[in-house]
Amino acid sequence: MGRAFVYVILGGGVAAGYAALEFVKKGVSHGELCIISDEPVAPYERPALSKGFLLPEAAARLPSFHTCVGANEERLTPKWYKENGIEVVLGTGVKSADVKRKTLLTTTGETISYKFLIVATGARALKLEEFGVSGSDAENVCYLRDIADANRLVNVIQSCPEGNAVVIGGGYIGMECAASLVINKINVTMVFPEEHCMARLFTTKIANYYEEYYKSRGVNFVKGTVLSSFDFDSNGKVTAVNLRDGSTLSVDMVVVGIGIRPNTGLFEGQLTLEKGGIKVNGMLQSSNSSVYAIGDVAAFPVKAFGETRRLEHVDSARKSAKHVVAAIMEPDKTGEFDYIPFFYSRIFTLSWQFYGDNVGEVIYFGDMSGSAFGAYWVSKGHLVGAFLEGGNKEEYEAIAKVTRLRPAIEDLTELERQGLGYAVTV
Ligand code: FAD
């Protein structure tokens, strides 16, 4: 049993949805494009799962957040794929790939062949077991990567009104889930090994602002330690979290957000890997010229930094998806992917954006006791990164622009004096 397509997208997440839209914009013919996904639903905006999806009232549910609403583009429902002649194979995993023969073998036993393959397999949540702790299967221990996880999390939240939750991990997932749990009137303790939250991105000063805000909303922080084991009741439900510092926290539920691992397994030994992902060039093409990679799974050259990076953020998934379609369909008209990293988060009523790189000296601006403040990063005499909390559209656009321009900064004191005004006027 087998089918052949010109273009196959492996994975049905954010990058797949944005690539599909671009294929249609560029005039793909009916029957040429196939998307294969092990998820049961068409591509959706994954960031919604830790935000609107978890609200106690008027929660976001599909089909409202199918891609590409997150970038104010068309919402691609199953009907849209059908009307545009795109074959979407859902609920079907790919279990092996043969890049020499240009074929994929699905879990249903079908062989799908391609002329061009776009790998958009994203990443999976790291499990506690990978850190030597067992208990991930307990009914009140939750992860959050896909819609099935999100549905489960909602059920667990509803099963323990005003209960106690421990959130393991102080990154994006931990911070956003903690905020959503508080909004659901759950008492939250966050546990993570670092000195402060969002350790890979935030400085101590920025992290402190968010931690203080979280504390004002009732969140407790236990920092500098990790989970060592769970206590269970006779039904296998977790009743307490034991930490390596010797303390114990009673719980009704646990949310684990301890990082992700790119889904590269199908291509190990077949494609060059780097930074945990599939290494691609500026055209997002892997070491096999028929195979491209985009989104969380791709390690691509960030021109502005002169190095290869793998990003785990929705904007790079969207933009790399758009670029790969141009690179494949219009190679002569398409240059190298030139992307400035962009991360954002929305928690409670707060909202921040970050552009560029967080290296070098940090210059803060604005009023940290008020609602709007930010920071610039200056490295080797150039502004390379910018962060802003509580900005408006024009201000966010300004910090995006200034980061892309990488202006030379001679006087740090003057930059500090001008603050956000520097980005707005540059
Ligand atoms: P994914 O969206 O993960 O899609 C990968 C797809 O491939 C999935 O459908 C998966 O099931 C499928 N797949 C994998 N292996 C196979 C296989 N063998 N066979 C078939 N199908 C397969 N980023 C931000 O910048 N801001 C945010 O606020 C933010 N919030 C987030 C909140 C949550 C809860 C999560 C989980 C992520 C969030 N992100 C956020 C990150 C963002 O969602 C990801 O960067 C983005 O989804 C990456 O897109 P992708 O297409 O590469 O991978």
XYZ file of C-alpha atoms and ligand atoms in Angstrom:
479
model
C 0.000 0.000 0.000
C 1.450 3.390 -0.864
C 0.880 6.905 -2.083
C 3.192 9.487 -3.626
C 3.206 13.252 -3.159
C 5.438 16.055 -4.377
C 5.576 17.648 -0.924
C 5.151 15.914 2.417
C 5.120 17.679 5.774
C 5.916 15.279 8.603
C 4.226 16.575 11.760
C 0.983 18.509 12.129
C 1.809 21.315 14.546
C 2.353 25.050 14.263
C 5.016 24.912 11.557
C 2.955 22.487 9.451
C -0.102 24.768 9.529
C 1.850 27.872 8.530
C 3.677 25.951 5.784
C 0.331 24.707 4.401
C -0.997 28.270 4.178
C 2.144 29.391 2.355
C 1.944 26.458 -0.079
C -1.581 27.517 -0.986
C -0.566 31.171 -1.311
C 2.181 30.080 -3.689
C -0.224 28.052 -5.795
C 0.380 24.413 -4.854
C -1.781 22.128 -7.015
C -4.454 19.846 -5.610
C -3.044 16.463 -4.643
C 0.573 17.606 -4.414
C 0.815 18.223 -0.659
C 0.324 15.799 2.230
C 0.577 16.432 5.991
C 1.015 13.444 8.315
C 0.420 13.930 12.032
C 0.039 11.635 14.990
C -2.265 14.198 16.609
C -5.995 13.663 16.060
C -6.708 17.262 15.004
C -5.539 19.620 12.248
C -2.672 22.033 13.100
C -3.432 24.474 15.903
C -1.747 27.308 17.791
C 0.035 25.332 20.501
C 0.668 28.370 22.777
C -3.084 28.584 23.430
C -2.875 25.365 25.474
C -1.259 27.065 28.477
C -3.277 30.281 28.150
C -6.848 30.537 26.806
C -7.405 26.771 26.929
C -6.958 26.688 30.720
C -9.276 29.572 31.586
C -12.074 28.644 34.010
C -14.604 30.564 31.902
C -14.946 31.123 28.148
C -11.995 28.828 27.562
C -10.568 28.548 24.055
C -11.524 25.324 22.293
C -10.958 24.052 18.772
C -11.796 24.958 16.095
C -11.220 28.523 17.368
C -7.418 28.298 17.525
C -6.424 26.333 14.469
C -3.438 27.884 12.734
C -2.980 30.532 11.486
C -5.063 32.789 13.782
C -2.040 33.471 15.996
C -0.514 35.605 13.267
C -3.863 37.194 12.323
C -4.056 35.020 9.221
C -6.711 32.656 7.958
C -7.997 29.916 10.284
C -7.274 26.607 8.576
C -10.086 24.216 9.443
C -10.251 20.632 8.128
C -12.611 22.016 5.457
C -9.935 24.469 4.277
C -7.410 21.654 3.732
C -10.010 19.696 1.788
C -10.999 22.647 -0.370
C -7.359 23.268 -1.201
C -6.651 19.665 -2.145
C -4.279 19.024 0.753
C -4.233 15.477 2.098
C -4.165 15.603 5.900
C -3.478 12.222 7.484
C -4.347 12.580 11.173
C -3.904 10.268 14.143
C -1.161 8.484 12.219
C 2.453 8.355 13.327
C 5.413 7.867 11.060
C 7.463 5.019 12.464
C 10.397 5.026 10.067
C 11.898 7.171 7.351
C 14.261 6.251 4.534
C 15.812 9.401 3.121
C 17.684 7.532 0.378
C 14.487 5.993 -0.985
C 12.467 9.116 -0.059
C 9.812 7.179 1.781
C 8.020 7.260 5.128
C 6.362 4.255 6.723
C 3.300 5.006 8.842
C 1.950 3.155 11.858
C -0.946 1.982 9.668
C 1.544 0.242 7.365
C 1.296 2.744 4.509
C 4.395 3.838 2.595
C 4.284 7.496 1.619
C 6.860 8.735 -0.850
C 7.885 12.315 -1.485
C 9.974 14.483 -3.735
C 10.475 17.056 -0.967
C 10.095 16.275 2.727
C 9.620 18.983 5.353
C 10.321 17.650 8.836
C 8.174 19.554 11.350
C 8.068 17.015 14.165
C 8.572 19.573 16.941
C 9.531 18.274 20.342
C 8.247 16.165 23.204
C 8.097 17.013 26.903
C 10.943 15.594 28.983
C 9.674 13.067 31.524
C 10.598 12.888 35.211
C 11.803 9.317 34.630
C 14.637 10.765 32.525
C 15.829 12.416 35.754
C 15.438 9.265 37.816
C 12.032 10.045 39.396
C 9.080 7.748 38.757
C 5.396 8.654 38.856
C 4.641 10.355 35.523
C 1.767 7.935 34.949
C -0.104 8.931 38.108
C -3.530 10.328 37.284
C -2.844 13.706 38.938
C 0.586 14.318 37.372
C 0.310 16.457 34.242
C 2.548 17.478 31.374
C 1.604 19.972 28.691
C 2.610 19.600 25.069
C -0.471 18.669 23.088
C -4.230 18.880 23.139
C -4.595 15.514 24.880
C -2.331 16.767 27.700
C -4.342 19.996 27.897
C -7.670 18.165 28.179
C -6.209 15.985 30.901
C -4.862 19.012 32.767
C -8.301 20.672 32.675
C -9.888 17.496 34.104
C -7.326 17.301 36.891
C -7.820 21.006 37.741
C -11.580 20.442 37.921
C -11.123 17.376 40.118
C -9.555 19.379 42.968
C -11.269 22.765 43.442
C -9.171 25.105 45.610
C -6.629 22.306 45.955
C -2.856 22.431 46.195
C -0.636 22.126 43.159
C 3.104 21.839 42.805
C 4.522 23.075 39.525
C 7.903 21.535 38.757
C 10.049 23.785 36.550
C 10.443 27.551 36.294
C 10.500 27.988 32.503
C 7.716 28.991 30.134
C 5.446 26.046 30.773
C 5.895 26.262 34.545
C 5.264 30.002 34.653
C 2.254 29.973 32.340
C 0.678 26.923 33.981
C 1.206 28.400 37.458
C -0.615 31.568 36.392
C -3.478 29.558 34.888
C -3.775 27.404 38.012
C -4.031 30.523 40.192
C -6.761 31.868 37.907
C -8.521 28.525 38.526
C -8.250 29.175 42.299
C -5.660 26.445 42.856
C -2.909 27.112 45.436
C 0.441 26.917 43.698
C 3.986 26.195 44.816
C 6.642 26.395 42.122
C 9.764 24.265 42.530
C 12.877 24.648 40.386
C 16.629 24.208 40.790
C 17.757 27.610 39.490
C 18.098 30.815 41.506
C 15.241 32.443 39.664
C 12.491 31.772 37.136
C 13.065 31.802 33.347
C 16.764 31.302 34.032
C 17.776 30.905 30.387
C 16.365 34.285 29.408
C 15.716 36.565 32.379
C 18.293 38.396 34.481
C 17.851 38.177 38.252
C 16.329 41.655 38.228
C 13.741 40.882 35.552
C 12.907 37.511 37.134
C 12.461 39.217 40.476
C 9.736 41.461 39.051
C 7.705 38.437 37.903
C 8.341 36.430 41.053
C 7.156 39.326 43.216
C 4.043 39.628 41.084
C 3.406 35.885 41.363
C 3.860 36.084 45.141
C 1.288 38.879 45.270
C -1.085 36.414 43.580
C -0.372 33.809 46.259
C 2.272 31.666 44.527
C 5.023 30.175 46.743
C 8.506 29.616 45.379
C 10.869 26.861 46.449
C 14.090 27.490 44.564
C 17.463 25.814 44.365
C 16.143 22.287 44.804
C 14.553 19.510 42.790
C 11.985 16.806 43.160
C 13.366 13.565 44.556
C 10.233 11.378 44.800
C 6.451 11.270 45.162
C 4.276 9.706 47.866
C 1.229 7.868 46.518
C -2.098 6.804 48.009
C -3.485 3.299 47.554
C -5.036 4.309 44.185
C -1.672 5.406 42.843
C -2.500 9.105 43.129
C 0.329 11.431 44.185
C -0.316 12.847 47.661
C 3.018 14.526 48.377
C 6.111 15.784 46.641
C 9.438 15.096 48.356
C 12.226 17.509 47.540
C 15.948 16.929 47.631
C 16.342 19.628 50.305
C 14.419 17.307 52.647
C 11.105 19.151 52.610
C 7.745 17.664 51.646
C 4.750 19.384 50.059
C 1.233 17.887 50.205
C -0.464 18.016 46.851
C -3.691 17.388 45.007
C -2.013 17.749 41.630
C 1.391 18.206 39.997
C 2.326 19.931 36.737
C 5.712 19.100 35.248
C 7.440 21.483 32.820
C 11.100 20.509 32.793
C 12.008 21.040 29.182
C 11.593 19.429 25.817
C 13.549 17.176 23.486
C 13.295 17.614 19.698
C 11.746 14.683 17.821
C 14.744 13.718 15.669
C 14.624 9.961 16.294
C 13.459 8.987 12.787
C 16.489 10.661 11.233
C 19.335 9.742 13.547
C 22.101 8.189 11.458
C 20.512 9.563 8.266
C 20.790 13.351 8.635
C 23.375 15.577 10.306
C 22.201 16.687 13.754
C 23.369 19.693 15.782
C 22.232 21.325 19.031
C 19.833 18.410 19.492
C 18.027 19.163 16.237
C 18.277 18.557 12.491
C 21.013 20.784 11.117
C 19.854 22.859 8.152
C 21.411 25.579 5.998
C 20.057 29.055 5.253
C 17.511 27.499 2.876
C 16.402 25.234 5.760
C 17.714 22.234 3.847
C 19.256 19.346 5.758
C 22.315 17.260 4.866
C 20.018 15.396 2.429
C 18.972 17.818 -0.325
C 15.369 16.511 -0.494
C 14.785 16.937 3.234
C 14.107 20.264 4.961
C 13.445 20.958 8.652
C 11.537 23.775 10.358
C 10.225 24.767 13.796
C 11.442 23.355 17.114
C 13.258 20.441 15.469
C 15.473 22.559 13.196
C 18.930 23.888 14.057
C 19.452 26.733 11.599
C 22.053 29.465 11.065
C 21.053 32.704 12.807
C 22.851 35.125 10.525
C 22.942 38.004 12.995
C 24.694 35.848 15.606
C 26.907 33.991 13.114
C 26.002 30.664 14.683
C 23.575 27.778 14.507
C 20.693 27.856 16.971
C 17.667 25.716 17.662
C 14.747 27.767 18.965
C 11.703 26.471 20.795
C 9.344 29.330 20.044
C 6.255 29.790 17.997
C 7.458 32.759 15.959
C 10.434 30.880 14.561
C 8.143 27.942 13.733
C 5.844 30.287 11.801
C 8.595 32.181 10.000
C 10.724 29.139 9.155
C 7.579 27.480 7.752
C 6.942 30.422 5.487
C 10.545 30.517 4.368
C 10.886 26.826 3.611
C 7.964 26.904 1.192
C 9.570 29.786 -0.711
C 12.931 27.981 -0.636
C 11.372 24.864 -2.169
C 8.885 26.392 -4.604
C 10.832 29.480 -5.676
C 14.483 28.671 -4.996
C 15.818 31.255 -7.469
C 13.856 34.077 -5.869
C 14.566 33.093 -2.253
C 17.521 34.160 -0.166
C 18.790 32.702 3.078
C 16.571 32.695 6.152
C 17.483 35.815 8.107
C 15.726 35.549 11.426
C 16.027 37.524 14.651
C 14.858 35.372 17.587
C 11.612 36.551 19.145
C 10.052 35.151 22.321
C 6.962 36.291 24.201
C 4.721 35.264 27.026
C 1.447 36.367 28.548
C 0.779 35.661 32.205
C -2.045 37.060 34.325
C -2.406 40.612 33.015
C 1.311 40.834 32.231
C 2.810 40.497 28.801
C 6.407 40.668 27.597
C 8.386 40.376 24.406
C 12.075 39.714 23.830
C 14.054 40.071 20.608
C 17.610 39.086 19.761
C 20.238 37.689 22.077
C 20.645 37.999 25.863
C 24.426 38.347 25.978
C 26.660 41.170 27.170
C 25.881 44.080 29.468
C 22.302 44.733 30.522
C 20.891 48.260 30.546
C 17.521 48.566 32.273
C 14.933 51.234 31.546
C 11.459 52.227 32.668
C 9.782 51.861 35.993
C 10.007 48.417 37.564
C 7.592 49.471 40.277
C 5.106 50.440 37.593
C 3.784 48.486 34.682
C 6.181 49.156 31.798
C 9.900 48.460 31.922
C 12.533 46.819 29.835
C 16.169 46.122 29.132
C 18.727 46.207 26.351
C 21.655 43.825 25.959
C 24.845 45.369 24.577
C 27.618 43.089 23.367
C 30.883 44.022 21.643
C 29.698 47.621 21.258
C 26.339 46.762 19.648
C 22.791 46.525 20.895
C 21.956 42.826 20.376
C 18.843 42.197 22.455
C 15.813 43.989 23.878
C 13.121 43.056 26.390
C 9.924 44.943 27.166
C 7.106 44.298 29.639
C 3.798 46.115 29.236
C 4.571 47.854 25.926
C 2.107 48.900 23.257
C 2.207 47.771 19.620
C 4.448 50.630 18.450
C 6.868 50.093 21.341
C 7.176 46.374 20.658
C 7.737 47.120 16.984
C 10.420 49.615 17.989
C 12.391 47.111 20.090
C 12.076 44.534 17.300
C 13.441 47.045 14.812
C 16.295 48.266 16.964
C 17.416 44.694 17.620
C 17.414 43.918 13.920
C 19.472 47.070 13.215
C 22.099 46.159 15.867
C 23.200 49.810 16.256
C 26.642 50.639 17.652
C 26.365 51.837 21.240
C 29.167 54.101 22.398
C 27.731 55.416 25.618
C 25.844 53.026 27.885
C 24.878 55.832 30.270
C 23.262 57.724 27.410
C 21.395 54.563 26.321
C 20.124 54.174 29.872
C 19.071 57.831 29.987
C 17.128 57.526 26.719
C 15.629 54.173 27.699
C 12.749 53.031 25.533
C 12.940 56.373 23.722
C 16.145 55.165 22.082
C 14.347 52.295 20.322
C 11.380 54.459 19.427
C 13.487 57.146 17.738
C 16.232 55.084 16.128
P 4.827 21.292 17.172
O 3.849 22.407 17.186
O 5.141 20.613 18.461
O 4.315 20.204 16.133
C 4.964 18.974 15.934
C 3.958 17.990 15.379
O 4.610 16.824 14.890
C 2.948 17.512 16.398
O 1.679 17.514 15.811
C 3.416 16.092 16.692
O 2.413 15.283 17.186
C 3.892 15.679 15.313
N 4.799 14.525 15.246
C 5.985 14.376 15.898
N 6.552 13.179 15.584
C 5.714 12.572 14.704
C 5.743 11.324 14.013
N 6.749 10.469 14.133
N 4.697 11.023 13.200
C 3.669 11.892 13.040
N 3.593 13.080 13.669
C 4.602 13.425 14.484
N 6.201 29.667 22.140
C 6.232 31.018 22.227
O 7.034 31.665 21.540
N 5.387 31.695 23.066
C 4.503 31.047 23.863
O 3.754 31.690 24.615
C 4.463 29.617 23.804
N 3.589 28.931 24.573
C 3.587 27.563 24.526
C 2.707 26.864 25.349
C 2.683 25.478 25.334
C 1.732 24.749 26.224
C 3.574 24.758 24.492
C 3.570 23.250 24.494
C 4.451 25.446 23.662
C 4.456 26.854 23.663
N 5.323 27.576 22.844
C 5.345 28.953 22.910
C 6.219 26.881 21.907
C 5.578 26.693 20.536
O 4.296 26.171 20.671
C 6.462 25.784 19.700
O 7.682 26.454 19.469
C 5.797 25.424 18.370
O 4.628 24.680 18.570
C 6.766 24.648 17.483
O 6.113 24.273 16.307
P 6.514 22.925 15.542
O 5.558 22.813 14.401
O 7.961 22.903 15.316
O 6.218 21.761 16.585
